[in-house]
Coordinates of C-alpha atoms in Angstrom, one line a residue:
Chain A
X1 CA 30.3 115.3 -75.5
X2 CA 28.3 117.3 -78.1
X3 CA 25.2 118.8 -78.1
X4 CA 22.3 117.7 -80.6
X5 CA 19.4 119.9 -81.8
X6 CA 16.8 117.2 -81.3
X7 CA 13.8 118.5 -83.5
X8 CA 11.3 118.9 -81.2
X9 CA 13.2 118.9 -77.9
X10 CA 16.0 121.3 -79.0
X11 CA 19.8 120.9 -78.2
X12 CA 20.3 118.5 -75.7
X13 CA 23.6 116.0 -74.3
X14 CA 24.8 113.0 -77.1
X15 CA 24.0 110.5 -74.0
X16 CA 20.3 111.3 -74.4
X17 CA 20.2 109.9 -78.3
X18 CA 21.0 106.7 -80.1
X19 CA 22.2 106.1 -83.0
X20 CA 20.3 104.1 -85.8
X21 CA 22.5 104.1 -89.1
X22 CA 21.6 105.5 -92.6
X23 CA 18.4 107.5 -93.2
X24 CA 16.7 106.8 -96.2
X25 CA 16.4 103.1 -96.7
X26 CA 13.3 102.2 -97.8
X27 CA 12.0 99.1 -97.6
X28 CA 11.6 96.9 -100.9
X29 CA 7.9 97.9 -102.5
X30 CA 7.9 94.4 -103.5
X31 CA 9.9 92.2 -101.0
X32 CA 9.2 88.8 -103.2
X33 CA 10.7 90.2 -106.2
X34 CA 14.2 90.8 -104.9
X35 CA 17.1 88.5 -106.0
X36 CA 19.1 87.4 -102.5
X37 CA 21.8 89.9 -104.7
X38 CA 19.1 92.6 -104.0
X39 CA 17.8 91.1 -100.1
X40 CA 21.5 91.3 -99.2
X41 CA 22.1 94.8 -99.9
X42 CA 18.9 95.7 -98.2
X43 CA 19.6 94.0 -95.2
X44 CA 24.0 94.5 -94.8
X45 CA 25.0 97.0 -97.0
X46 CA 25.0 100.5 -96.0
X47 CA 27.1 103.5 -96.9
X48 CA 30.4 104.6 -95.1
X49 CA 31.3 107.3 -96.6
X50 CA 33.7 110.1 -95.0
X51 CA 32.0 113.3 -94.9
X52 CA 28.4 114.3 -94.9
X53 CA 26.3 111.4 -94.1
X54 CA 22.4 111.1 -93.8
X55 CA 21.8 109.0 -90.6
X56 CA 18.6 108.3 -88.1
X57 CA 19.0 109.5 -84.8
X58 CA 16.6 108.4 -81.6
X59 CA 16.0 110.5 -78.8
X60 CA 15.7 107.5 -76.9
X61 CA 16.3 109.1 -73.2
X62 CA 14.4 112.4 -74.7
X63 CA 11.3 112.7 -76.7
X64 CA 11.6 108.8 -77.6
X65 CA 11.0 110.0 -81.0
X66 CA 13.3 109.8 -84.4
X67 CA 14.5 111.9 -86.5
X68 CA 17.2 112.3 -89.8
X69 CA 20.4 114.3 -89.3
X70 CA 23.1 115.6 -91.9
X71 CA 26.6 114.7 -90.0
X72 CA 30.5 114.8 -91.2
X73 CA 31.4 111.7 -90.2
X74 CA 35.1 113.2 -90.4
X75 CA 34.1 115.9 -87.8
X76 CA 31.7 114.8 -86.2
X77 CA 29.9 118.0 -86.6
X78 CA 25.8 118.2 -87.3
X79 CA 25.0 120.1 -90.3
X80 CA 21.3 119.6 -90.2
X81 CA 18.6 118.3 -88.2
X82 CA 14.9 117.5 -90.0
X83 CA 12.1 114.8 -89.4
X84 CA 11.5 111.9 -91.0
X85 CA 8.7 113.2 -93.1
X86 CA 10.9 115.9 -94.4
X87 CA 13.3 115.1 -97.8
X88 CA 17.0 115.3 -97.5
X89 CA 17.9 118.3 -97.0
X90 CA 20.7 119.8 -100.0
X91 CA 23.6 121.4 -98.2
X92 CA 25.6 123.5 -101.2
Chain B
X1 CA 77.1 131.7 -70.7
X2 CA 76.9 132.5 -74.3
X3 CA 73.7 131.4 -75.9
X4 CA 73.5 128.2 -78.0
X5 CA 71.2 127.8 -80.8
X6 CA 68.1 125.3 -79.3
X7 CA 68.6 121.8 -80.1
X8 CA 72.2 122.8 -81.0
X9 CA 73.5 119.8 -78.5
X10 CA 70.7 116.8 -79.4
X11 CA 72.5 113.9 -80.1
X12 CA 72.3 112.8 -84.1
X13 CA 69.2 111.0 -85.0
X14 CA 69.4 107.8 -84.7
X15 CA 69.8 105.7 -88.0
X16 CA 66.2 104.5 -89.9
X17 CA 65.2 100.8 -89.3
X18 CA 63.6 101.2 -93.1
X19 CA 64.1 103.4 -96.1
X20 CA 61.8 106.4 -97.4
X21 CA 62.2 105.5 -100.8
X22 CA 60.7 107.6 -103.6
X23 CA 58.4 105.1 -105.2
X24 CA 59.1 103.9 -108.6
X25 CA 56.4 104.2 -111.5
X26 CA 55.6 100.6 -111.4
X27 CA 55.3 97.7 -108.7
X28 CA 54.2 93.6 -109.2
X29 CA 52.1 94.3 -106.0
X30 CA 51.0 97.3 -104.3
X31 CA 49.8 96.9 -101.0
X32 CA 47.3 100.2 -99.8
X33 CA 47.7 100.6 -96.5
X34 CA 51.1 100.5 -94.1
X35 CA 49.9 99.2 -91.1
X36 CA 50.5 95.9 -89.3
X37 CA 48.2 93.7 -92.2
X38 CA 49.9 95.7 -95.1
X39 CA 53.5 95.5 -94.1
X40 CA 53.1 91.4 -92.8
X41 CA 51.6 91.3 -95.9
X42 CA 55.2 92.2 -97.8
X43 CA 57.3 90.8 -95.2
X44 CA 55.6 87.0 -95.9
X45 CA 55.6 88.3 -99.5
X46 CA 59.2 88.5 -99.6
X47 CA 59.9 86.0 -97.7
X48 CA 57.4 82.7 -98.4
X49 CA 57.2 83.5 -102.0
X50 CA 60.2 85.5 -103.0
X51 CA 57.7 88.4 -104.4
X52 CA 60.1 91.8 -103.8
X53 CA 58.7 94.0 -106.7
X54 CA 56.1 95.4 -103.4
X55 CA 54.9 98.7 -102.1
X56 CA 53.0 99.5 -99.4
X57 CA 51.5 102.9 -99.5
X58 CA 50.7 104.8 -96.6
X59 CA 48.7 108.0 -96.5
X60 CA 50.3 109.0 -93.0
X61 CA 53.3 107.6 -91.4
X62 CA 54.0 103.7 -91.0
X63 CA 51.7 101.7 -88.8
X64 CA 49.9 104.8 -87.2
X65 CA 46.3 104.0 -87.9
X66 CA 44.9 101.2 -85.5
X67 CA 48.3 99.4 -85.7
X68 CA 49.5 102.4 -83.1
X69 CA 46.2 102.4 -81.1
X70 CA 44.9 99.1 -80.2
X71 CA 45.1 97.1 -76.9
X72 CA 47.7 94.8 -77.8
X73 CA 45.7 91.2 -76.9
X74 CA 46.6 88.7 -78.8
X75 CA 44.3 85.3 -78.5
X76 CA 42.7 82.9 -80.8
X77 CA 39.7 81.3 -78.2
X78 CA 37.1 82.5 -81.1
X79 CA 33.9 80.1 -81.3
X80 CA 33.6 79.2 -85.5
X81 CA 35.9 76.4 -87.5
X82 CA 36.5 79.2 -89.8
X83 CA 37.7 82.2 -87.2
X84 CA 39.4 79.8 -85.2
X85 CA 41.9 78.5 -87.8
X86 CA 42.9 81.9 -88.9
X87 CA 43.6 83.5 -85.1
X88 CA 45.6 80.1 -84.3
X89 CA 48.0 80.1 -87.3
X90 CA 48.3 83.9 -86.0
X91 CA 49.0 83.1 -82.3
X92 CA 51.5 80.0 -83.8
X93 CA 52.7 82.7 -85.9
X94 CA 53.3 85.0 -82.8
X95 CA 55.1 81.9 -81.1
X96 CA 57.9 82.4 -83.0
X97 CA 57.8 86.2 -84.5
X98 CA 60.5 87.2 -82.7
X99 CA 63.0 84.6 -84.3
X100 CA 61.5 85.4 -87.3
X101 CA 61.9 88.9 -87.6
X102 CA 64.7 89.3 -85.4
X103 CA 63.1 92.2 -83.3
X104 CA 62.3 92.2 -80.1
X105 CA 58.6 92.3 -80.1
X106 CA 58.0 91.7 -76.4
X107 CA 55.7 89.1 -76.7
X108 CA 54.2 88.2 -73.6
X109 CA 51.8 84.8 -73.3
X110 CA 50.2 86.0 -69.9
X111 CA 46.7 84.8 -70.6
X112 CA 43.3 85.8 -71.1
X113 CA 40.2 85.6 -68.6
X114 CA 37.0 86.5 -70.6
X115 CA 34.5 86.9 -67.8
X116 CA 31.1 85.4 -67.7
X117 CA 28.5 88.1 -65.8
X118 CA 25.3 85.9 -66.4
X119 CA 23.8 82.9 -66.8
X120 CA 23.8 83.1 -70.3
X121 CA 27.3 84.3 -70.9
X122 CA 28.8 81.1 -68.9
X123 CA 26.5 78.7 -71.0
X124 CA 27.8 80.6 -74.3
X125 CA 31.9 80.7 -72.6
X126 CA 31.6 76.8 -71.8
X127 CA 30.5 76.2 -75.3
X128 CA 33.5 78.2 -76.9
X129 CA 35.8 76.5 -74.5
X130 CA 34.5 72.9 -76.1
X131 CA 34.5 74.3 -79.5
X132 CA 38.1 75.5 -78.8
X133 CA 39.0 72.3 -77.4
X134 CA 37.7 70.4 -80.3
X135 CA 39.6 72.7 -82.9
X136 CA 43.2 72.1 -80.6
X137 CA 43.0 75.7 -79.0
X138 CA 44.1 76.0 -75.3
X139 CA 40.9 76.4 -73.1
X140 CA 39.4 76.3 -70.0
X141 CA 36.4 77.4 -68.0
X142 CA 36.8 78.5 -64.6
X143 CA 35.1 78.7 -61.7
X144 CA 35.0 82.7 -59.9
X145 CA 37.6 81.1 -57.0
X146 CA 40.0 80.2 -59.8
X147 CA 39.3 83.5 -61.4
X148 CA 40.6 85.2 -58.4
X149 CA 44.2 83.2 -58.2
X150 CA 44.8 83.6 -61.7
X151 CA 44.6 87.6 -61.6
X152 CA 43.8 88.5 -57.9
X153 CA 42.9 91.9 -58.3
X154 CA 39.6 91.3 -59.9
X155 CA 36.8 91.6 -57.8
X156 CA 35.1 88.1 -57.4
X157 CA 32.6 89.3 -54.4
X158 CA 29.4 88.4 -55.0
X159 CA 28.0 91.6 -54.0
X160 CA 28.6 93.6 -56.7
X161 CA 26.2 94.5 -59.6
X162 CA 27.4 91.9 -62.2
X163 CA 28.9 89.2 -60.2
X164 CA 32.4 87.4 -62.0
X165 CA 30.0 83.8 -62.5
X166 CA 33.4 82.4 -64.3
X167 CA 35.5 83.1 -67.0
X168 CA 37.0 81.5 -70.1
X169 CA 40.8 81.4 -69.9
X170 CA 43.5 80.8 -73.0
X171 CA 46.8 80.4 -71.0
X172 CA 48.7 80.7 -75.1
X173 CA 47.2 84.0 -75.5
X174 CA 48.6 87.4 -74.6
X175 CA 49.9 91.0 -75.2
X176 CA 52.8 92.2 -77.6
X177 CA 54.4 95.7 -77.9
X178 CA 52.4 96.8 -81.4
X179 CA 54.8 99.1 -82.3
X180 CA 57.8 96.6 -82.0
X181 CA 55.8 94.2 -84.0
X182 CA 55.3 97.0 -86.9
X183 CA 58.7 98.0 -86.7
X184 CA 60.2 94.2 -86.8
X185 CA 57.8 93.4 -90.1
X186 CA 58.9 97.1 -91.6
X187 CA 62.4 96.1 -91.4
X188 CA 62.2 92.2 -92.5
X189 CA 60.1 94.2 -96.0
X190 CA 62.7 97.1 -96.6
X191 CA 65.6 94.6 -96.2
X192 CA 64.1 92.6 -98.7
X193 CA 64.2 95.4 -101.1
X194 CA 60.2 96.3 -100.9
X195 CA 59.5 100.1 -101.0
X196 CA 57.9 101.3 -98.0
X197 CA 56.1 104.7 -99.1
X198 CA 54.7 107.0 -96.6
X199 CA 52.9 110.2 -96.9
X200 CA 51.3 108.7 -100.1
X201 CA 47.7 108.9 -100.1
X202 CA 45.6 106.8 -102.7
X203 CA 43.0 109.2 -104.6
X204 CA 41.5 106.9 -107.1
X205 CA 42.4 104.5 -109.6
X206 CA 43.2 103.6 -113.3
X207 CA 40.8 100.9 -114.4
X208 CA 40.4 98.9 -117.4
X209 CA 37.7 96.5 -118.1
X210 CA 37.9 94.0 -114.6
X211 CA 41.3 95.1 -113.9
X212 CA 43.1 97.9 -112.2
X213 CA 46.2 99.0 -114.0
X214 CA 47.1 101.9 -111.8
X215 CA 47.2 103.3 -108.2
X216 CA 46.4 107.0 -108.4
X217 CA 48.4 108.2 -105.5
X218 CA 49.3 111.9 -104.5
X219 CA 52.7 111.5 -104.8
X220 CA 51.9 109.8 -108.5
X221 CA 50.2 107.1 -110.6
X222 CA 51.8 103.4 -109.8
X223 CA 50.8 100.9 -111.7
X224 CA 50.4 97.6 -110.8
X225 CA 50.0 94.0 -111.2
X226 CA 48.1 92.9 -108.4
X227 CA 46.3 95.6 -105.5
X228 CA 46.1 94.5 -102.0
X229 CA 43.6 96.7 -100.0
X230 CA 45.0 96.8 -95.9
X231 CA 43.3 100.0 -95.4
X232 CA 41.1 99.3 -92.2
X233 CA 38.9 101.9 -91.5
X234 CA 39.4 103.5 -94.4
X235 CA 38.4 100.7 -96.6
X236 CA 35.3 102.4 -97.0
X237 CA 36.8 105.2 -98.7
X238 CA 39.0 103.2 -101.4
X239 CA 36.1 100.3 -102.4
X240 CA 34.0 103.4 -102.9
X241 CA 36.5 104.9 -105.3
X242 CA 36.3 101.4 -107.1
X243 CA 32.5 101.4 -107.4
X244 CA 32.7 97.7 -104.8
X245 CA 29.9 97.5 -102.3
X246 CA 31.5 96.8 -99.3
X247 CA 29.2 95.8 -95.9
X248 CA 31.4 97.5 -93.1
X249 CA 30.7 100.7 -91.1
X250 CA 33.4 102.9 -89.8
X251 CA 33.1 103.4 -85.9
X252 CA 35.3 105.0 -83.4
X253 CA 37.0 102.8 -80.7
X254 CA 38.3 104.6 -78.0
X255 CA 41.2 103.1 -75.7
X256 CA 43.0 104.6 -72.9
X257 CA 45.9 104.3 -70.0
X258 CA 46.6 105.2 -67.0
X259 CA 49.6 106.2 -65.1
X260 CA 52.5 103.7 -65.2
X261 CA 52.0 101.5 -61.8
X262 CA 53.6 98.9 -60.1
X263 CA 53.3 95.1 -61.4
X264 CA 49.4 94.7 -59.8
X265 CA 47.7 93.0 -62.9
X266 CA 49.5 89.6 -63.9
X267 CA 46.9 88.6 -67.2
X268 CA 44.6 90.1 -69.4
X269 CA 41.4 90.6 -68.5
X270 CA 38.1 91.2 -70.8
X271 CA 34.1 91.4 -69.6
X272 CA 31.9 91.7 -72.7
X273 CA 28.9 92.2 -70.6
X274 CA 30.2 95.1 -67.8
X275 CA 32.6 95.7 -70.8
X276 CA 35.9 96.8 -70.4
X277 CA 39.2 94.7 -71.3
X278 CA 42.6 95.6 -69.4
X279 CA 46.1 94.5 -69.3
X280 CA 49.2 96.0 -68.3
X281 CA 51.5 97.1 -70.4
X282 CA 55.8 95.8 -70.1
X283 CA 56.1 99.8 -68.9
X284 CA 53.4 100.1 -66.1
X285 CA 50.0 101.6 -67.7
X286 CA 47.2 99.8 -67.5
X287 CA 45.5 99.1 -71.1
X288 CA 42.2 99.4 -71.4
X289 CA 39.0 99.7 -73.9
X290 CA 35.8 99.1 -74.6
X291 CA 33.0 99.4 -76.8
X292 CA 32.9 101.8 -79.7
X293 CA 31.4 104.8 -80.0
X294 CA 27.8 103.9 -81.8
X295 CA 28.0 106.6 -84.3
X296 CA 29.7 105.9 -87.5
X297 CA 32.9 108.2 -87.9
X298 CA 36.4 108.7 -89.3
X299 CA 38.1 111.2 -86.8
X300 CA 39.8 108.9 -84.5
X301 CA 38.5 110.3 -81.4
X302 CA 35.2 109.3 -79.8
X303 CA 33.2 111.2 -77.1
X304 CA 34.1 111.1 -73.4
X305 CA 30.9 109.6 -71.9
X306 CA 32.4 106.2 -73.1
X307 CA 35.5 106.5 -71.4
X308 CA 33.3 107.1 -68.5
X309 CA 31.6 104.2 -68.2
X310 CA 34.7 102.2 -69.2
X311 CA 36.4 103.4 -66.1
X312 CA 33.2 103.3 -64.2
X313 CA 33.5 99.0 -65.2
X314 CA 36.7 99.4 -64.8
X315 CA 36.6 100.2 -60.9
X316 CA 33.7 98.0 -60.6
X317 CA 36.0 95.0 -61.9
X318 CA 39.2 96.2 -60.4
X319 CA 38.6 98.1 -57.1
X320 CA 42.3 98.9 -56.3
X321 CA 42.4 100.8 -60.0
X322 CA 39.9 103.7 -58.6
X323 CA 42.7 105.6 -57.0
X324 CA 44.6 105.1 -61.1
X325 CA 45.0 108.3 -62.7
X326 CA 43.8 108.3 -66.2
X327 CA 47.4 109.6 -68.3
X328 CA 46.0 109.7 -71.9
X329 CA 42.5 108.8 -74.2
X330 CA 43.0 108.1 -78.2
X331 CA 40.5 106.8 -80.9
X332 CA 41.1 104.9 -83.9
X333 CA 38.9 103.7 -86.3
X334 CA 37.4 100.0 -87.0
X335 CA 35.7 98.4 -89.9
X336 CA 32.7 96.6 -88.2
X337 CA 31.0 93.9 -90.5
X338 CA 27.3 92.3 -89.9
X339 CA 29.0 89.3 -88.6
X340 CA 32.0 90.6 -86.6
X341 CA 33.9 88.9 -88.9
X342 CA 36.8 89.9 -91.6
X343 CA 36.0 90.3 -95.5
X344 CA 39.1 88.6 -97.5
X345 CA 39.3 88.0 -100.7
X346 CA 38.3 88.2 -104.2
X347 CA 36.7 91.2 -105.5
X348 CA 35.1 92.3 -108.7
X349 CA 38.2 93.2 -110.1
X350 CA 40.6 90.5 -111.2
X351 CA 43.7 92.1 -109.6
X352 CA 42.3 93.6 -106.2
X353 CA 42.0 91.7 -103.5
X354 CA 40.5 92.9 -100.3
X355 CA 41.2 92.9 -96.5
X356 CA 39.2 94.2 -94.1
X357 CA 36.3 94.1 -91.8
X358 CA 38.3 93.4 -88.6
X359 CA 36.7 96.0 -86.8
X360 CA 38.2 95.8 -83.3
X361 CA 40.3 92.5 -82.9
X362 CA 42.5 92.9 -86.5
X363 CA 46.3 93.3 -84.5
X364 CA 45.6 90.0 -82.8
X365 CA 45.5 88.5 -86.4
X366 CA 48.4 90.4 -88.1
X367 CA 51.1 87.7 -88.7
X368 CA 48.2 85.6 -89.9
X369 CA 46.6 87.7 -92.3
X370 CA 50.1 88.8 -93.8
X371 CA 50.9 84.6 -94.5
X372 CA 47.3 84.1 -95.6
X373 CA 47.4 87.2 -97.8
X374 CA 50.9 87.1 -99.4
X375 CA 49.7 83.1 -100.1
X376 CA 46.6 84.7 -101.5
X377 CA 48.3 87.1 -103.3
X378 CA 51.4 84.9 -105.3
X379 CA 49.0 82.0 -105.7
X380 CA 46.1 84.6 -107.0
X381 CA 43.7 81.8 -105.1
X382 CA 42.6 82.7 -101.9
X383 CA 44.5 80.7 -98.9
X384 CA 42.0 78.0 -97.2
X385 CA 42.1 80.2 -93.7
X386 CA 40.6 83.7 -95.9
X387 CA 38.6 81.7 -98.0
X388 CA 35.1 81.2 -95.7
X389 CA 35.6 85.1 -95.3
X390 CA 34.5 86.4 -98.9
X391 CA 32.5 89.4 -100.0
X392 CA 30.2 86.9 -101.3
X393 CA 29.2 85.3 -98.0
X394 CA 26.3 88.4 -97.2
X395 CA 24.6 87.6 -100.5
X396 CA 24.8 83.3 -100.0
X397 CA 24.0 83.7 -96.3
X398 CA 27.5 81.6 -95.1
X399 CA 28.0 84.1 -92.4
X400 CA 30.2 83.7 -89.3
X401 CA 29.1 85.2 -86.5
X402 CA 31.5 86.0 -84.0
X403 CA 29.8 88.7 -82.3
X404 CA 30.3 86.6 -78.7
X405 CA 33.9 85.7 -79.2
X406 CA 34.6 89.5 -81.0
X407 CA 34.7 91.0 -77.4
X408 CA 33.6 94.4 -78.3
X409 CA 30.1 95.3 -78.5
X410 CA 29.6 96.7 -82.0

């Protein structure tokens, strides 16, 4: 079990966060103009990619608050930690 | 005594049951991927449709991705039209894979219990066992007392937290030794003449227009006719090389056994709602897994707090397993799809066809997949048991959601 540097709580046990997929998926400014091309995308398609990855984290048994991480998904290390209302970060 | 050199006295190594051939600079089909899909994929190549110009790349060594790390259950009591015709020509497959590929694949058609824990989990197992029933699957619902004389070492008290309310039970289904099964279909494919390449990673590919002409590949560029993609959890990594949009998420699934036992555990048993599944293995471990990690990762290891609380449903189910010592933990990595169901077929490019998405229940389906493939493959039409499972389905909404009869919480 790793530890996670929960922004506002600090580092605290994996058991204490859930996971909630790739950051930075906006919804659709204008829902009614999407193809079902466009809806399907939105609602199933996500990135996979292995390496650095920008995904929501909860600190559901914590804070209860979210918050955006920058994690190899081929290490499983964090690189990052920032809040929602921060922009993703750019690790060189 | 004078000293010998170590390993001086080893007996020879035993003969190969396939080549290592260097791979030739140009293939009818290359197959990504050596695992159980991509070499029953050449074997029914070869031998249903006489196609023998075949490669199967593999990045690591033969069939030690999932095919090496999965729990061995083999069933086909899955609740859709569409997922139940492709599991049953597997298990019929499976029926007679041992005549087929003349290897002992060990084969075993012990059964499966999936147990009901509430209310709503009997209502949803009695209306797979009817749906199974109507599509000429073996199944039956039974009652916690039946439970207990089918595998008697499951707890059936009532006064435990989720009490065994009944359980679905395929008799047909059962385990086989996976790396029997890869080794039988390696064999079949290399005596064929089909060029089994390992340590041969794919690192992009030659396109032109809607075709692929080449298989970039660190150990060379390959062309090829036609482009089979078996590459499980790393499907991810090819389709994004190839520009596809592909719905699946790469997760960790963790699996474990104990120490080898005596005989105690005559079936296999699986509880999606306490959530563990355990058999024991021809050897003496028990087999168990679970649910898989909820992050998304590629490193075929997951964190230890889920092999806790597997073991901790574990003991709860199986009270004579708390005194089992746990010998060794592994990971491997599953494609999980929206709808817990496989993507097959077609993809933007003429020549590439694609198999995936079978997130945690793909060995079960191997023989299968390689007959439905290879038919998909020679006939360049997709074969009637892939065909409900396109890439197209999450844009037209035909979805099949097996997410009861997958298992495995994902």
């Amino acid at each position: 079990m790793q530890l996670i540097a929960c922004p506002w709580c600090g580092p605290r046990e994996e058991v204490e966060f859930s996971y909630g997929g790739q950051a930075h998926v906006p919804y659709p400014d204008d829902p009614g103009a999407l193809s079902d091309e466009e809806w399907a995308h939105y609602v199933f398609f996500r990135a996979n990619p292995k390496g650095r990855f920008a995904e929501r984290w909860n600190h559901s048994a914590g804070c209860r608050r979210w918050f955006n991480a920058i994690r190899d998904t081929a290490t499983y290390r964090f690189e990052r930690v920032y809040r929602l209302d921060d922009p993703k970060p750019v690790i060189p | 005594m004078s000293p010998r050199t170590p390993g001086a006295d080893l007996p020879e190594h035993p003969d190969s049951l396939w080549r290592s051939p260097e791979p030739k600079r140009s293939y009818d089909v290359v197959i990504v991927g050596g695992g159980g899909h991509g070499l029953a994929t050449a074997h029914y190549l070869a031998k249903n449709h006489g196609i023998t110009d075949v490669a199967v790349l593999e990045k690591g060594w033969l069939a030690g991705g999932n095919m090496a790390r999965n729990t061995t259950i083999i069933r086909s009591n899955y609740l859709w039209d569409e997922s139940s015709a492709i599991y049953e020509h597997a298990l019929k497959l499976w029926e007679g894979l041992e005549e087929d590929l003349g290897y002992p694949i060990l084969f075993s058609q012990r059964g499966v219990l999936n147990l009901a824990h509430t209310l709503q989990d009997v209502r949803d197992s009695v209306r797979r066992v009817e749906a199974n029933k109507l599509n000429g699957i073996d199944a039956e619902w039974l009652e916690p007392d039946e439970v207990r004389k089918i595998c008697p070492v499951v707890n059936t008290s009532t006064d435990i937290r989720y009490p065994v309310l009944g359980a679905t039970y395929q008799p047909r289904a059962g385990i086989a030794k996976h790396d029997y099964v890869a080794w039988g279909f390696a064999r079949r494919a290399d005596e064929a003449g089909i060029d089994l390449v390992q340590d041969c990673e794919v690192t992009g590919f030659d396109t032109d227009g809607n075709r692929v002409t080449g298989v970039r590949t660190t150990r060379g560029t390959i062309s090829a006719g036609t482009v089979a993609l078996c590459a499980a959890g790393h499907t991810s990594v090819l389709t994004d090389m190839l520009g596809i949009p592909v719905p699946v998420q790469s997760h960790p699934l963790q699996a474990l056994v104990s120490e080898l036992l005596e005989p105690v555990h005559p079936t296999v048993v699986m509880s999606n709602a306490v959530h563990v599944y355990v058999s024991q293995a021809h050897k003496g471990e028990l087999v168990m897994g679970a649910g898989v990690d909820s992050y998304n990762g590629y490193g075929q290891r997951g964190a230890f707090h889920v092999i806790e609380r597997q073991m901790a449903a574990a003991v709860e189910l199986f009270p004579v397993f708390a005194r089992a010592h746990l010998l060794r933990t592994w990971g491997g990595i599953v494609d999980t799809t929206p709808d817990a169901s496989p993507i097959v077929g077609r993809t933007p490019y003429d020549n590439v066809y694609l198999n995936c998405g079978w997130g945690t229940g793909g060995f079960k389906a191997t023989p299968g997949i390689g007959s439905a493939l290879a038919h998909t493959i020679a006939h360049d039409d997709p074969h009637p048991y892939v065909a409900p499972f396109t890439l197209d389905r999450f844009v037209t909404g035909a979805l099949v959601d097996e997410h009861g009869a997958a298992a495995v919480a994902h």
